[in-house]
XYZ file of N, CA, C and O in Angstrom:
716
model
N -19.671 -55.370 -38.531
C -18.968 -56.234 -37.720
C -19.770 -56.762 -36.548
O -21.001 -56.738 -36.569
N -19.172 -57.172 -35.667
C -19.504 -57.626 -34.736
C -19.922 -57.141 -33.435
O -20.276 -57.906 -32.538
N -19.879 -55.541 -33.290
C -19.453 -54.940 -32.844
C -20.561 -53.505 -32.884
O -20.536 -52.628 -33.748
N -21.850 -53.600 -31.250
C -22.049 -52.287 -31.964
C -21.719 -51.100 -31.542
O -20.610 -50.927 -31.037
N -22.560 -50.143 -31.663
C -21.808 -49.045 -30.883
C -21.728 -48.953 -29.721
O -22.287 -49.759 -28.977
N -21.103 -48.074 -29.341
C -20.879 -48.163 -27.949
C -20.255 -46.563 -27.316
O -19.153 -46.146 -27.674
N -20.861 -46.038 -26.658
C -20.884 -44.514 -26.230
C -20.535 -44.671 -25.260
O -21.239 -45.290 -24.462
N -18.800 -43.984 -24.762
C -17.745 -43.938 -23.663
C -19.008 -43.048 -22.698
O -19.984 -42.469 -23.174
N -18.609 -43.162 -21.136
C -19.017 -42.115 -20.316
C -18.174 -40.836 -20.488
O -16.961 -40.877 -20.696
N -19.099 -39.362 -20.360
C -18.376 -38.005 -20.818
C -17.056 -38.338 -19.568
O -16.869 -39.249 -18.760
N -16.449 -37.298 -19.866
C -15.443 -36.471 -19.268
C -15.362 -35.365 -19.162
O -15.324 -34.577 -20.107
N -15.305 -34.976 -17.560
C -15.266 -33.006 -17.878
C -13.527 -33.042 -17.829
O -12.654 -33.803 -17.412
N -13.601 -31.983 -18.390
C -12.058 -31.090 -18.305
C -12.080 -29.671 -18.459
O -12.281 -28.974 -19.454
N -11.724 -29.261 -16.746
C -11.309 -27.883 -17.120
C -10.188 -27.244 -17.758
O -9.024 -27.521 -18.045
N -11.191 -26.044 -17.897
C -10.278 -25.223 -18.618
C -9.964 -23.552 -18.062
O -10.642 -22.567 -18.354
N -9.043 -23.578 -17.406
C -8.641 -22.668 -16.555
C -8.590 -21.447 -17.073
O -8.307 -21.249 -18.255
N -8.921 -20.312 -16.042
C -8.721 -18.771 -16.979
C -6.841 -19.128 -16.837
O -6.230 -19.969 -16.177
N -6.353 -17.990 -17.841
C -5.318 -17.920 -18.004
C -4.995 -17.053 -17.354
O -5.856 -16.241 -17.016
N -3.127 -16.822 -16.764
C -3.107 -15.914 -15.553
C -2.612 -14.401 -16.058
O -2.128 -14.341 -17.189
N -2.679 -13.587 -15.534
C -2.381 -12.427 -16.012
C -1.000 -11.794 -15.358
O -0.360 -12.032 -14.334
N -0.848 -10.783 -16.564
C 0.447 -9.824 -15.673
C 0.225 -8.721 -15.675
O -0.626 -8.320 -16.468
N 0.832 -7.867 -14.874
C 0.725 -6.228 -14.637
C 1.850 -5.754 -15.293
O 2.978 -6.119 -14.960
N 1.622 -4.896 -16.285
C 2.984 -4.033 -16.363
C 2.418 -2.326 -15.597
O 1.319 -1.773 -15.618
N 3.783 -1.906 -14.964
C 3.531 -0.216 -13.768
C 4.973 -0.366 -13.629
O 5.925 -1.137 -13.751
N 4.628 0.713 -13.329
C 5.810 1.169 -12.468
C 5.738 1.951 -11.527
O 5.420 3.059 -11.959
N 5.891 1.947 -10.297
C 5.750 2.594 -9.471
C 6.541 4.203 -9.577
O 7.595 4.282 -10.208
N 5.879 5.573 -8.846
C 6.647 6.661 -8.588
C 7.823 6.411 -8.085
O 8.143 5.225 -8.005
N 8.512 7.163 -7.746
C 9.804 7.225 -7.017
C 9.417 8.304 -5.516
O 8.272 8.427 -5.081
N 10.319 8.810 -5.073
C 10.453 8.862 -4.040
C 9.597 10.147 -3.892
O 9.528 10.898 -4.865
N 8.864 10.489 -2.615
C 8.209 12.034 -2.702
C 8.506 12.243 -1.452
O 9.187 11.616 -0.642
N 7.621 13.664 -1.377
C 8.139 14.690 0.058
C 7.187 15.095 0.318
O 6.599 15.710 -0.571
N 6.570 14.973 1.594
C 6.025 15.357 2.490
C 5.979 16.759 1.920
O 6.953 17.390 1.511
N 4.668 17.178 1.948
C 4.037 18.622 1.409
C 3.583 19.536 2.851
O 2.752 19.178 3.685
N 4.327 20.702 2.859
C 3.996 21.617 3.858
C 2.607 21.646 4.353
O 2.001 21.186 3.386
N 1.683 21.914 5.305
C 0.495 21.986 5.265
C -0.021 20.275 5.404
O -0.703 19.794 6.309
N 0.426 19.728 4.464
C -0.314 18.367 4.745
C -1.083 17.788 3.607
O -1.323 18.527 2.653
N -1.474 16.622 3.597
C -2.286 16.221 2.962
C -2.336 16.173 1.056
O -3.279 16.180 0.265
N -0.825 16.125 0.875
C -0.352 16.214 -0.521
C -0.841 15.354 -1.226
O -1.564 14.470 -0.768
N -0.528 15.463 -2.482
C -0.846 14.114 -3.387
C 0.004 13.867 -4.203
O 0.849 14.743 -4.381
N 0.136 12.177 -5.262
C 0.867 12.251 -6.299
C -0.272 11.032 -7.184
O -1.182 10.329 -6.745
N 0.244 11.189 -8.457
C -0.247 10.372 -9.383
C 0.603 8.899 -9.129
O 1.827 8.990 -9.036
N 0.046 7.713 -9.030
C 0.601 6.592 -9.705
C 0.854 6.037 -10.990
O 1.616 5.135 -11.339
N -0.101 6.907 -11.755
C -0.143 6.715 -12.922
C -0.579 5.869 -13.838
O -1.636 5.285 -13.604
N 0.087 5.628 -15.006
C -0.778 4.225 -15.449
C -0.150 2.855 -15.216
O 0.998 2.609 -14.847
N -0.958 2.173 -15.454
C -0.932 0.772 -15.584
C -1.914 -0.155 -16.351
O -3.079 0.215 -16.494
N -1.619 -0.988 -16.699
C -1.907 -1.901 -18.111
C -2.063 -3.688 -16.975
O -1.375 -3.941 -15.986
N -3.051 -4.508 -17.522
C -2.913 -6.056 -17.367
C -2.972 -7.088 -18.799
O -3.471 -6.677 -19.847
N -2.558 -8.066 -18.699
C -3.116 -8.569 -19.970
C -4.460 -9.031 -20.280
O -4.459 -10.116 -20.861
N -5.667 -8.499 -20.052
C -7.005 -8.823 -20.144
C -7.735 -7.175 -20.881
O -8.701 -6.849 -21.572
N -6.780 -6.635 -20.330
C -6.934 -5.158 -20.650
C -8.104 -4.122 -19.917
O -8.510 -3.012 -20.263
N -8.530 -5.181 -18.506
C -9.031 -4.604 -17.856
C -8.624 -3.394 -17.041
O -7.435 -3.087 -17.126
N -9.272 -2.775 -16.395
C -8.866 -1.560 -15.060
C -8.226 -1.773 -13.982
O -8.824 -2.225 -13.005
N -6.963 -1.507 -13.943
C -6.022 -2.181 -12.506
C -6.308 -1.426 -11.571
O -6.192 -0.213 -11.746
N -6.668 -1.838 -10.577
C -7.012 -0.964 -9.150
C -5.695 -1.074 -8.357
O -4.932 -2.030 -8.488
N -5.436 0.147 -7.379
C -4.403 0.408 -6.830
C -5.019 0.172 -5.072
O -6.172 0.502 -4.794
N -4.276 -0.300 -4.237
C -4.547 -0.264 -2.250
C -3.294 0.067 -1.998
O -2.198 -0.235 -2.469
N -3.780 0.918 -0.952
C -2.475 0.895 -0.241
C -2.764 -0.170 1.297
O -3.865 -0.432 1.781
N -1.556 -0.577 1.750
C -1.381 -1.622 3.089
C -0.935 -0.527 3.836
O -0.766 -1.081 4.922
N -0.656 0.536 3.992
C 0.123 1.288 5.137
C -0.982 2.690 4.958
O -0.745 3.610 4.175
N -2.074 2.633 5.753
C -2.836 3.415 5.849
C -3.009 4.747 6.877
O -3.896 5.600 6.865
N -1.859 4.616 7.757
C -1.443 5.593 8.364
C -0.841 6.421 7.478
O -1.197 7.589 7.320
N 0.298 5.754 6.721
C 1.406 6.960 5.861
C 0.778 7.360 4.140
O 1.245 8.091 3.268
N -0.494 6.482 4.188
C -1.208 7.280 2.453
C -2.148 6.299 2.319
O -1.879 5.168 2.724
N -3.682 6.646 1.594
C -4.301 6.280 1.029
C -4.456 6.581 -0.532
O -3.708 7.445 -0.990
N -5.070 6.151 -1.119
C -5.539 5.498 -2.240
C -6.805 5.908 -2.936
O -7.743 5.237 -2.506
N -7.150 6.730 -3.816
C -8.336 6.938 -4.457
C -8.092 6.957 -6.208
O -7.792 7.963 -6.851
N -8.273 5.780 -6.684
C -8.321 5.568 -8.212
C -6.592 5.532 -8.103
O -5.837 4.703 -7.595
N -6.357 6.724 -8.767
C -4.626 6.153 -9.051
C -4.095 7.693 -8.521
O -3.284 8.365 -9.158
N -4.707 8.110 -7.244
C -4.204 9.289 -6.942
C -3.949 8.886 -5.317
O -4.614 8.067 -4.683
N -2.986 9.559 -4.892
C -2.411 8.815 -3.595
C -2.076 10.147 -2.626
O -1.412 11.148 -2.897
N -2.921 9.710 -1.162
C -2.828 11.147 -0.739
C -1.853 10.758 0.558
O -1.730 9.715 1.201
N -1.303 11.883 0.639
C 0.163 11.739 1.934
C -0.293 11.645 2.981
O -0.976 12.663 3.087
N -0.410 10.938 4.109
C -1.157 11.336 5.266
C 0.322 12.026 6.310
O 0.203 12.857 7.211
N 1.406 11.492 5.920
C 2.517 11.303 7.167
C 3.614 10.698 5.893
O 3.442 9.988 4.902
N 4.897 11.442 6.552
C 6.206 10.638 6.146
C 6.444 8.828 6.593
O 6.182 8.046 7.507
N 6.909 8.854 5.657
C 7.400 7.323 5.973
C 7.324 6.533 4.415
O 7.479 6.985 3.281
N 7.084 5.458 4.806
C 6.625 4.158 3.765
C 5.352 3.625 3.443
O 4.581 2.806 3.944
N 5.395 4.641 2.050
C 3.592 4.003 1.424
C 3.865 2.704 0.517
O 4.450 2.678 -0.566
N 3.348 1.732 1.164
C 2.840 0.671 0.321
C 1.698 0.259 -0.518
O 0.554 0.353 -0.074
N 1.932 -0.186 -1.689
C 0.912 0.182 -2.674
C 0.919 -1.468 -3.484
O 2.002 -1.978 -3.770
N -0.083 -2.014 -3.719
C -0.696 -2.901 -4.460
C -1.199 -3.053 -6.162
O -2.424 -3.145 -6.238
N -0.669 -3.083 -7.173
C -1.722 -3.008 -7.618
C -2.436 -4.387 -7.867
O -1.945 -5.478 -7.578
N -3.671 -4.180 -8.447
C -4.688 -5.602 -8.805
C -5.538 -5.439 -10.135
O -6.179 -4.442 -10.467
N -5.421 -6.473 -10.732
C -5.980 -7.017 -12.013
C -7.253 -7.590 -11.757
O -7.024 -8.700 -11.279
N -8.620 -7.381 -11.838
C -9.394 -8.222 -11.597
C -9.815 -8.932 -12.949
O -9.700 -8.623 -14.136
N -10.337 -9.984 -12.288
C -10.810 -11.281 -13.790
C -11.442 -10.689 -14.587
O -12.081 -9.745 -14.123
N -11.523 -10.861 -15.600
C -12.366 -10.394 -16.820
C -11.665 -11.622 -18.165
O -10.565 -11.741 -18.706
N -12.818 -12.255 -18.259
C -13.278 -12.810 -19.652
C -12.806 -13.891 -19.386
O -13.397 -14.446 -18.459
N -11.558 -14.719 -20.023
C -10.972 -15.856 -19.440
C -9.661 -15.599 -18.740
O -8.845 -16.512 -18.611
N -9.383 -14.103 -18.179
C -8.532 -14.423 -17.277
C -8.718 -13.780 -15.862
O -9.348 -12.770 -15.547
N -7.855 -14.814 -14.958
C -8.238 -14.532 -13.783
C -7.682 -13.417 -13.016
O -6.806 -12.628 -13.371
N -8.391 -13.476 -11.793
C -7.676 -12.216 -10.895
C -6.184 -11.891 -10.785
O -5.543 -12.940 -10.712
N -5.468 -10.884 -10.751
C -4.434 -11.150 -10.441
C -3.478 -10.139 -9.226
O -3.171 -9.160 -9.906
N -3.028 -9.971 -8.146
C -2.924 -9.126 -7.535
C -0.920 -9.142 -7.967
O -0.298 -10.202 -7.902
N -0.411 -8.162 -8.263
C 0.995 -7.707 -8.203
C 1.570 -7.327 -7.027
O 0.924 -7.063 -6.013
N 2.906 -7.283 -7.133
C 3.721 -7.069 -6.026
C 3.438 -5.669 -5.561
O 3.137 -4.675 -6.221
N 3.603 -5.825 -4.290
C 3.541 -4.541 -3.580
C 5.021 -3.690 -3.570
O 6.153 -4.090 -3.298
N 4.520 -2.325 -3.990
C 5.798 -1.652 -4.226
C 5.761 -0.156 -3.163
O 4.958 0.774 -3.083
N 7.159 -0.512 -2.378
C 7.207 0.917 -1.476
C 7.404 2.110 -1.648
O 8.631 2.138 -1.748
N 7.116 2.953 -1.736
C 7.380 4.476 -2.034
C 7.837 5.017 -0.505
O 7.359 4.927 0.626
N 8.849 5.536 -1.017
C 9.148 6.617 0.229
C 8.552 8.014 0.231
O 8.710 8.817 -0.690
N 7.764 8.270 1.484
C 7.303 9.433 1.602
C 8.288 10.614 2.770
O 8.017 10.775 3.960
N 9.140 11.129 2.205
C 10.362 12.180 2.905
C 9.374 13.162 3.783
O 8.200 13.527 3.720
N 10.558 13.393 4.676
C 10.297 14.270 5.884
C 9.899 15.726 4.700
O 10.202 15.723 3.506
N 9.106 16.967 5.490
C 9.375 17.996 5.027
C 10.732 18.946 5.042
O 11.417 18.785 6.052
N 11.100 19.656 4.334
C 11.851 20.906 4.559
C 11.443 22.079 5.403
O 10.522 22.844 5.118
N 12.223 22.159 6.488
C 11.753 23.048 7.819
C 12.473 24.546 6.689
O 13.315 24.691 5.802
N 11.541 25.329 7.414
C 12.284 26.860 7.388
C 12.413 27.755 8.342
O 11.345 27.840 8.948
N 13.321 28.557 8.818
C 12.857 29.179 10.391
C 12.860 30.741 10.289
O 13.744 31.273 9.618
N 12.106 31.348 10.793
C 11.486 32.829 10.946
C 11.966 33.589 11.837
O 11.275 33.641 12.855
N 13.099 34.336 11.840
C 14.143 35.138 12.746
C 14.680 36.318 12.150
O 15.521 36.505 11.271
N 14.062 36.974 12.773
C 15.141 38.838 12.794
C 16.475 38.633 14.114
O 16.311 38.660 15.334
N 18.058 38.387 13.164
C 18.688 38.813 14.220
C 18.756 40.038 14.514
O 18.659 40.931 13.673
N 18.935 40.230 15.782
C 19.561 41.692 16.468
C 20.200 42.599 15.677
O 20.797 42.059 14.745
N 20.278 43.665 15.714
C 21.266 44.773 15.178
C 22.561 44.683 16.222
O 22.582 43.872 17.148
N 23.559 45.556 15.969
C 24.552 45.417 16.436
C 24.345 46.027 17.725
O 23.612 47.006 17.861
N 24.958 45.490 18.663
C 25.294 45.758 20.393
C 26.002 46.793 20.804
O 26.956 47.057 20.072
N 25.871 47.412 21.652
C 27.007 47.978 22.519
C 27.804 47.401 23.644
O 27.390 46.582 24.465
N 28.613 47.757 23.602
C 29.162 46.961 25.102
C 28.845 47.595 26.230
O 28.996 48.816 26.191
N 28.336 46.998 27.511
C 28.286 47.489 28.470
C 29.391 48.067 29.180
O 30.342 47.286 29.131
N 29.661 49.109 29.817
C 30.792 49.173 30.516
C 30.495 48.516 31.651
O 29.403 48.221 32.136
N 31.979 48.253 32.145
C 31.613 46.820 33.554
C 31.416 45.573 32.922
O 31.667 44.596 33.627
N 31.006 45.347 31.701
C 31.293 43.825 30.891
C 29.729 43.479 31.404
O 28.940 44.111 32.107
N 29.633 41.907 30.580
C 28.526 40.892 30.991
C 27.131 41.680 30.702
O 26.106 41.550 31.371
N 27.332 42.686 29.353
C 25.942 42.925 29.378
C 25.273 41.938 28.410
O 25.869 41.338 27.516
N 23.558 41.807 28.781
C 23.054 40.863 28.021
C 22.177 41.631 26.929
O 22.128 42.861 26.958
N 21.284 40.684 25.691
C 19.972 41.343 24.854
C 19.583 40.152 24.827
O 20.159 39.168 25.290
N 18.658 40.207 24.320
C 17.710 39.235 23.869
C 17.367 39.379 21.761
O 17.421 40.245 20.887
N 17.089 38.156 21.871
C 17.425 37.436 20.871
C 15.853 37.443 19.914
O 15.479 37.110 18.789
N 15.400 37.910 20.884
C 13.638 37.931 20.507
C 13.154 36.475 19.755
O 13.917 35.516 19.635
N 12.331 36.484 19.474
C 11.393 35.096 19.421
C 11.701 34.907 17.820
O 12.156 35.713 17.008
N 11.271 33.500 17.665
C 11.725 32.714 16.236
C 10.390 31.671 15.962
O 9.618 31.217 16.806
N 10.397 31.484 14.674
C 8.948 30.453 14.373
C 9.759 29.517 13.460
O 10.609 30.052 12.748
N 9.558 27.848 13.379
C 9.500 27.214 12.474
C 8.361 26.967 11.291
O 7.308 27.591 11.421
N 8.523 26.056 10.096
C 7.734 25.724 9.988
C 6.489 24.202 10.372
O 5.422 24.031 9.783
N 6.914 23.524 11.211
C 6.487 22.388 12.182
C 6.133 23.178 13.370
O 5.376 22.594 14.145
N 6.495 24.363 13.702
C 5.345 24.608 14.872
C 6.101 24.391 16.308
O 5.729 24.734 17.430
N 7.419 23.629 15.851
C 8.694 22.977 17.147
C 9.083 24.731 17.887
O 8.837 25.845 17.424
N 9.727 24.339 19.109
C 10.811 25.431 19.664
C 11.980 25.661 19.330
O 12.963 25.024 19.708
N 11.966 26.730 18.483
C 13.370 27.045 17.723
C 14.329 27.569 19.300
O 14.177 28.428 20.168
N 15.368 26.437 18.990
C 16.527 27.047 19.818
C 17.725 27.840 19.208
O 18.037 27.795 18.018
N 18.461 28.692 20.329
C 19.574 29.199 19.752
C 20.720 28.564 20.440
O 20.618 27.987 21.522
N 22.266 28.749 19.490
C 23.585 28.375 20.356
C 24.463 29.457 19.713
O 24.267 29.937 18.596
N 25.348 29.746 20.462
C 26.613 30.750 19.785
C 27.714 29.226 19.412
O 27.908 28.067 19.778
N 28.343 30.594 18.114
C 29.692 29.379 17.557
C 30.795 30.660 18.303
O 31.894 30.659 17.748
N 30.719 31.255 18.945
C 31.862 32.317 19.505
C 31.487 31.623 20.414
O 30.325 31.221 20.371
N 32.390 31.229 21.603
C 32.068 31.150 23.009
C 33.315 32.103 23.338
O 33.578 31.983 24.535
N 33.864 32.679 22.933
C 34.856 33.975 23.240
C 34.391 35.165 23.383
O 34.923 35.912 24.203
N 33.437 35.537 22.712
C 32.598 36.613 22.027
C 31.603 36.637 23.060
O 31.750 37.422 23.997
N 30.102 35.487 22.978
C 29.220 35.798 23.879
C 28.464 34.206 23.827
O 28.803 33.445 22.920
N 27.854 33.945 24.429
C 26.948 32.884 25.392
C 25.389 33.288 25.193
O 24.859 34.391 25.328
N 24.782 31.943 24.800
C 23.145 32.080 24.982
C 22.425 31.335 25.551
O 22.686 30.142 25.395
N 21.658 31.566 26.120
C 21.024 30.525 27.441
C 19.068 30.942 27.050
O 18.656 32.051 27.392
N 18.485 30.344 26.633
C 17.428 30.435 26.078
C 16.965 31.589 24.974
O 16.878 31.246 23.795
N 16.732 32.660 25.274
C 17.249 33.428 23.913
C 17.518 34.746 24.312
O 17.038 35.810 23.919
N 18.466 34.462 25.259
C 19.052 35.764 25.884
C 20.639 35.369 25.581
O 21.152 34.250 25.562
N 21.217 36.624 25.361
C 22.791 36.345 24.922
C 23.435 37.280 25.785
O 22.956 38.381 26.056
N 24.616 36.805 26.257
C 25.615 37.131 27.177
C 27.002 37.796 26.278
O 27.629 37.186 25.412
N 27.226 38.995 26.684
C 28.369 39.265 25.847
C 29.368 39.437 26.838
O 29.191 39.977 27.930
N 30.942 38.718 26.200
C 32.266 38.461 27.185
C 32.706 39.589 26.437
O 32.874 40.692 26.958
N 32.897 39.350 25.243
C 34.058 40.796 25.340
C 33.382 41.095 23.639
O 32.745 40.276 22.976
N 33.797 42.664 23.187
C 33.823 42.869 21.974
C 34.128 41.980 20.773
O 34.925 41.045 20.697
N 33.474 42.386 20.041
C 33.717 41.271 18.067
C 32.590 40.594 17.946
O 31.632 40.611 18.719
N 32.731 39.912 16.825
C 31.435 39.141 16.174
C 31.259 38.087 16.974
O 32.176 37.354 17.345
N 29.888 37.941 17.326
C 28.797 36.859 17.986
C 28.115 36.307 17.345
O 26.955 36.718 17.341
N 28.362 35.417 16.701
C 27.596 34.584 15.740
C 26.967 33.664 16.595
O 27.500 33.141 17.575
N 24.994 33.348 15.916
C 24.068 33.180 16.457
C 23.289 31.909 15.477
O 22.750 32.199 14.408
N 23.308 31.059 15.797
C 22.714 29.750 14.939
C 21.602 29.592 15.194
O 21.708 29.158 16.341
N 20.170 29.626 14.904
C 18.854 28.935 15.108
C 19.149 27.432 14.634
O 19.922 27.089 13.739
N 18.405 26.674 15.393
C 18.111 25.636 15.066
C 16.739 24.776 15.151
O 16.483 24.296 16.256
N 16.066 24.597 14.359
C 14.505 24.112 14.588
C 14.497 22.543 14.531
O 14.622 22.042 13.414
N 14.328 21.501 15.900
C 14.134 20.312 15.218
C 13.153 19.305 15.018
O 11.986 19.350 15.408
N 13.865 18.136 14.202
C 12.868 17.437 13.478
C 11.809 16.943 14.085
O 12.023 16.153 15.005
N 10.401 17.279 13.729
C 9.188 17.228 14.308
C 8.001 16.492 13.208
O 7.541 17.138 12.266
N 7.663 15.285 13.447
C 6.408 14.992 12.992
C 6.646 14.845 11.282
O 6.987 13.755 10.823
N 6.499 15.668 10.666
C 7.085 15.595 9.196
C 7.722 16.180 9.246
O 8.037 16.235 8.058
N 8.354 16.845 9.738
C 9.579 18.039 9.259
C 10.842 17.201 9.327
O 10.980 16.360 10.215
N 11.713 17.408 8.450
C 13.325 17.272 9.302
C 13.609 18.524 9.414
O 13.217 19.576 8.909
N 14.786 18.021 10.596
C 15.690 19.119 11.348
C 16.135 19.658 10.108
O 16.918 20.608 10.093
């Protein structure tokens, strides 16, 4: 024909990595480990590239992060990341951040009550209550549920009249511990 060839100018066109997803699931809720410095697994997790999902935590006061093991620093709220990095044609991908609650500890308290009393004659005799330990390290206080019976004023007890004097420790919530 009439007509000869004729060679268009190229065209680029990208071609985008494709995006990825995370499937995890985050732990559920944990507790503050006596002593300190606990751990838990996050466990697994999967992307669609089938690369290695890395885990961060954002709240670096209440837990860090090493591979998929997560250490307690403090009660509260660990926030955790995970991330997909690119591999092959797909791209980076970072997932939602998921909160874990990290619970107060369970206090326990360390007390020998008294053996049984005598009454003073003349009334208003006192004992002592002798010393008490938590486990947080707090000042265990005492209160009577008799205020008929007898009265305690630091850990000395006041007796009004004969019968049972019931004696409550109470240790409170400190640092990780709950009350």
């Amino acid at each position: 024909g009439n007509y000869a060839q004729f060679v268009g100018s190229a065209s680029n066109i990208t071609i985008n990595p494709a995006t990825q997803s995370i499937t995890w699931s985050a732990p559920g809720t944990q507790t503050w480990v006596t002593g300190g410095a606990g751990t838990f697994s996050l466990g697994s997790a999967s992307d669609t590239a089938g690369s290695v999902v890395t885990f961060a935590s954002s709240t670096l006061s209440v837990c860090t992060v090493s591979g998929t093991t997560v250490t307690m620093l403090s009660a509260g709220t660990c926030t955790i990341t995970p991330t997909a990095p690119a591999l092959g044609n797909y791209a980076q991908f970072v997932g939602s951040a998921s909160n874990i609650t990290i619970n107060s500890a369970t206090q326990s308290i360390t007390w020998t009550a008294p053996g049984a009393q005598t009454w003073v004659t003349g009334g208003a005799g006192t004992f002592s209550l002798g010393s008490a330990s938590d486990t947080a390290g707090s000042t265990v206080t005492f209160a009577s549920s008799t205020l008929s019976v007898c009265t305690v004023s630091g850990t000395t007890v006041t007796m009004l009249t004969t019968g049972t004097c019931t004696i409550t420790p109470t240790a409170p919530a400190l640092g990780n511990y709950a009350q």
